[in-house]
Amino acid sequence: MWWLILLVILAAIIGWLMLDFKLGRSHFIRTRTRRDYEKRMSDIELFSRGPELFDQMFKDMKEARASIHVLFYIVQDDHFALRFLELLKGKAQEGIEVRLLMDQIGSHNVPKSKVKELRDAGVEVDFCRRVKLPYLFFSSQQRNHRKITVIDGVIGYLGGYNIGKEYIDENDKPELSPWRDYHLRLEGEGVHDLQTEFCIDWHRATQKDLKNEAKYFPPADKGSIQHQIFPTEGVNIEDFFGKFIDEAQSEIIIGTPYFIATPILMDALLGALDRGVTVKIIIPNNADHMLVKEAAFPYFRPLLASGAKVYQFMDGFYHAKVMVVDDHFCDIGTANFDKRSFFINFEINNLIYDKGFIQTLKKEMEKDMAASDMLSESDLSSVSVLTRLKERVASAISILL
């Protein structure tokens, strides 16, 4: 009889989780606000290695004269994160306005003592997307996955890198190092949109409104690259990506650590293959989370059968979030090609419409493909029973992976 009671309890818990998630997401979708920014002109620099990125970012922070606004999904508790936090503390002690916003779950490792130390030094610190009633499970799953840095309102950063030693190629797991990712540095009109997004997330976390403070939005010079900041909150990405895939005429390249497509996007990719478009997908060979590798297999089988090329990155861990369509459009940001980014997380991407920049990006992606092994149909036709079981479990919870 005890097992029957256990099953009833388990079923009740699963039912509550499903109902909580459904009601929580429905409530959020009804109350969220959508923001569509215009195309801007900025100078944009691409970084694909953590050490080089953070050397430049920390240099810009050290030279800040008015304000530093930082939002990261993950800030770790290690020597590199300590270096980052000490830099922020030092700038606050110089009299610079410093604000640090972190995702509550993603940055749960940051010690309370360090937060107090930062606040005592003058840094304004807070956590966003807190777990709260009435939708405990949904709020625990909806993360702020953005990475935004704005310095003096004139220099901006966004992309895939977080703060921790693994992001500067010092991962404790050798198979996940070096860390391959893409991050952007902006100067120009687009920085104002990054600043606006930071202010919106800051207001949600603290109830303090910075959007109307002119000092955070100094006059911006036009840059040389046309682009568009694209923030999303659990909707919009699927339709947007589908539109660009449908418009592709020659080539689509997708780079993502997790490939968990929706029916709409699968139809779009298969349709592109049917009309002769080359489709290339770059993924990591080594997974950093359980089930995410197996979750992709059911999507890869029909894509491979239709002629897609899937590259498994072998030289460390591949964490880039990028899509290139022909030679006229690319997307770089924080959103993975998976259902969590499409339907749950807060993300921010940058859509770039510049052939010169796209050629630079494609050269980097060619390096990624050269450091990869090709996945074949036969690789996925003879997987073990355990792998098939993992695929089924992953499919059942794919939106949460």
PDB file of N, CA and C in Angstrom, residues 20 38 51 64 72 101 113 126 145 151 155 190 205 222 255 261 276 301 361 390:
ATOM      1  N   ASP A  20       1.507  24.994 -12.018  1.00  0.00           N
ATOM      2  CA  ASP A  20       2.229  26.201 -11.626  1.00  0.00           C
ATOM      3  C   ASP A  20       2.939  26.813 -12.825  1.00  0.00           C
ATOM      4  N   GLU A  38      14.688  50.501 -33.030  1.00  0.00           N
ATOM      5  CA  GLU A  38      14.985  50.799 -34.427  1.00  0.00           C
ATOM      6  C   GLU A  38      16.387  50.305 -34.785  1.00  0.00           C
ATOM      7  N   PRO A  51      39.802  35.512 -22.388  1.00  0.00           N
ATOM      8  CA  PRO A  51      40.889  36.356 -21.893  1.00  0.00           C
ATOM      9  C   PRO A  51      40.987  37.698 -22.616  1.00  0.00           C
ATOM     10  N   ALA A  64      36.451  54.222 -16.671  1.00  0.00           N
ATOM     11  CA  ALA A  64      35.127  54.837 -16.508  1.00  0.00           C
ATOM     12  C   ALA A  64      35.229  56.132 -15.718  1.00  0.00           C
ATOM     13  N   PHE A  72      24.809  40.316 -15.290  1.00  0.00           N
ATOM     14  CA  PHE A  72      25.259  39.001 -15.724  1.00  0.00           C
ATOM     15  C   PHE A  72      24.329  37.933 -15.179  1.00  0.00           C
ATOM     16  N   LEU A 101      23.809  43.945 -11.278  1.00  0.00           N
ATOM     17  CA  LEU A 101      22.580  43.167 -11.232  1.00  0.00           C
ATOM     18  C   LEU A 101      22.911  41.736 -11.648  1.00  0.00           C
ATOM     19  N   SER A 113      28.658  37.755   2.166  1.00  0.00           N
ATOM     20  CA  SER A 113      29.682  38.646   2.719  1.00  0.00           C
ATOM     21  C   SER A 113      30.274  39.540   1.641  1.00  0.00           C
ATOM     22  N   ASP A 126      22.043  44.150  -6.654  1.00  0.00           N
ATOM     23  CA  ASP A 126      20.756  43.496  -6.456  1.00  0.00           C
ATOM     24  C   ASP A 126      20.677  42.251  -7.323  1.00  0.00           C
ATOM     25  N   HIS A 145      18.766  35.690 -18.476  1.00  0.00           N
ATOM     26  CA  HIS A 145      19.942  35.092 -19.101  1.00  0.00           C
ATOM     27  C   HIS A 145      20.787  36.134 -19.832  1.00  0.00           C
ATOM     28  N   ILE A 151      29.213  51.280 -19.976  1.00  0.00           N
ATOM     29  CA  ILE A 151      30.205  52.104 -19.289  1.00  0.00           C
ATOM     30  C   ILE A 151      30.076  53.541 -19.760  1.00  0.00           C
ATOM     31  N   ILE A 155      29.942  53.004 -24.026  1.00  0.00           N
ATOM     32  CA  ILE A 155      30.524  51.718 -24.410  1.00  0.00           C
ATOM     33  C   ILE A 155      29.598  50.630 -23.893  1.00  0.00           C
ATOM     34  N   GLY A 190      23.647  52.224 -30.657  1.00  0.00           N
ATOM     35  CA  GLY A 190      23.059  51.054 -30.035  1.00  0.00           C
ATOM     36  C   GLY A 190      23.291  50.950 -28.544  1.00  0.00           C
ATOM     37  N   ALA A 205      13.949  44.914 -10.553  1.00  0.00           N
ATOM     38  CA  ALA A 205      14.572  44.315  -9.368  1.00  0.00           C
ATOM     39  C   ALA A 205      14.536  45.229  -8.157  1.00  0.00           C
ATOM     40  N   LYS A 222      27.230  58.306 -34.575  1.00  0.00           N
ATOM     41  CA  LYS A 222      26.896  57.196 -35.463  1.00  0.00           C
ATOM     42  C   LYS A 222      28.137  56.350 -35.714  1.00  0.00           C
ATOM     43  N   GLY A 255      25.043  28.402 -34.711  1.00  0.00           N
ATOM     44  CA  GLY A 255      25.944  27.956 -33.660  1.00  0.00           C
ATOM     45  C   GLY A 255      25.223  28.034 -32.329  1.00  0.00           C
ATOM     46  N   ALA A 261      14.796  22.421 -31.089  1.00  0.00           N
ATOM     47  CA  ALA A 261      13.992  23.261 -31.968  1.00  0.00           C
ATOM     48  C   ALA A 261      12.495  23.100 -31.692  1.00  0.00           C
ATOM     49  N   GLY A 276      17.030  23.978 -51.468  1.00  0.00           N
ATOM     50  CA  GLY A 276      18.429  24.014 -51.867  1.00  0.00           C
ATOM     51  C   GLY A 276      19.333  24.877 -51.017  1.00  0.00           C
ATOM     52  N   ARG A 301      18.129  13.894 -36.723  1.00  0.00           N
ATOM     53  CA  ARG A 301      17.879  12.786 -37.655  1.00  0.00           C
ATOM     54  C   ARG A 301      17.193  13.261 -38.937  1.00  0.00           C
ATOM     55  N   LEU A 361      32.751  37.410 -39.064  1.00  0.00           N
ATOM     56  CA  LEU A 361      32.134  36.380 -38.233  1.00  0.00           C
ATOM     57  C   LEU A 361      32.238  35.007 -38.891  1.00  0.00           C
ATOM     58  N   LYS A 390      17.319   8.320 -22.729  1.00  0.00           N
ATOM     59  CA  LYS A 390      17.655   9.718 -22.426  1.00  0.00           C
ATOM     60  C   LYS A 390      16.936  10.658 -23.395  1.00  0.00           C
TER      61      LYS A 390
END
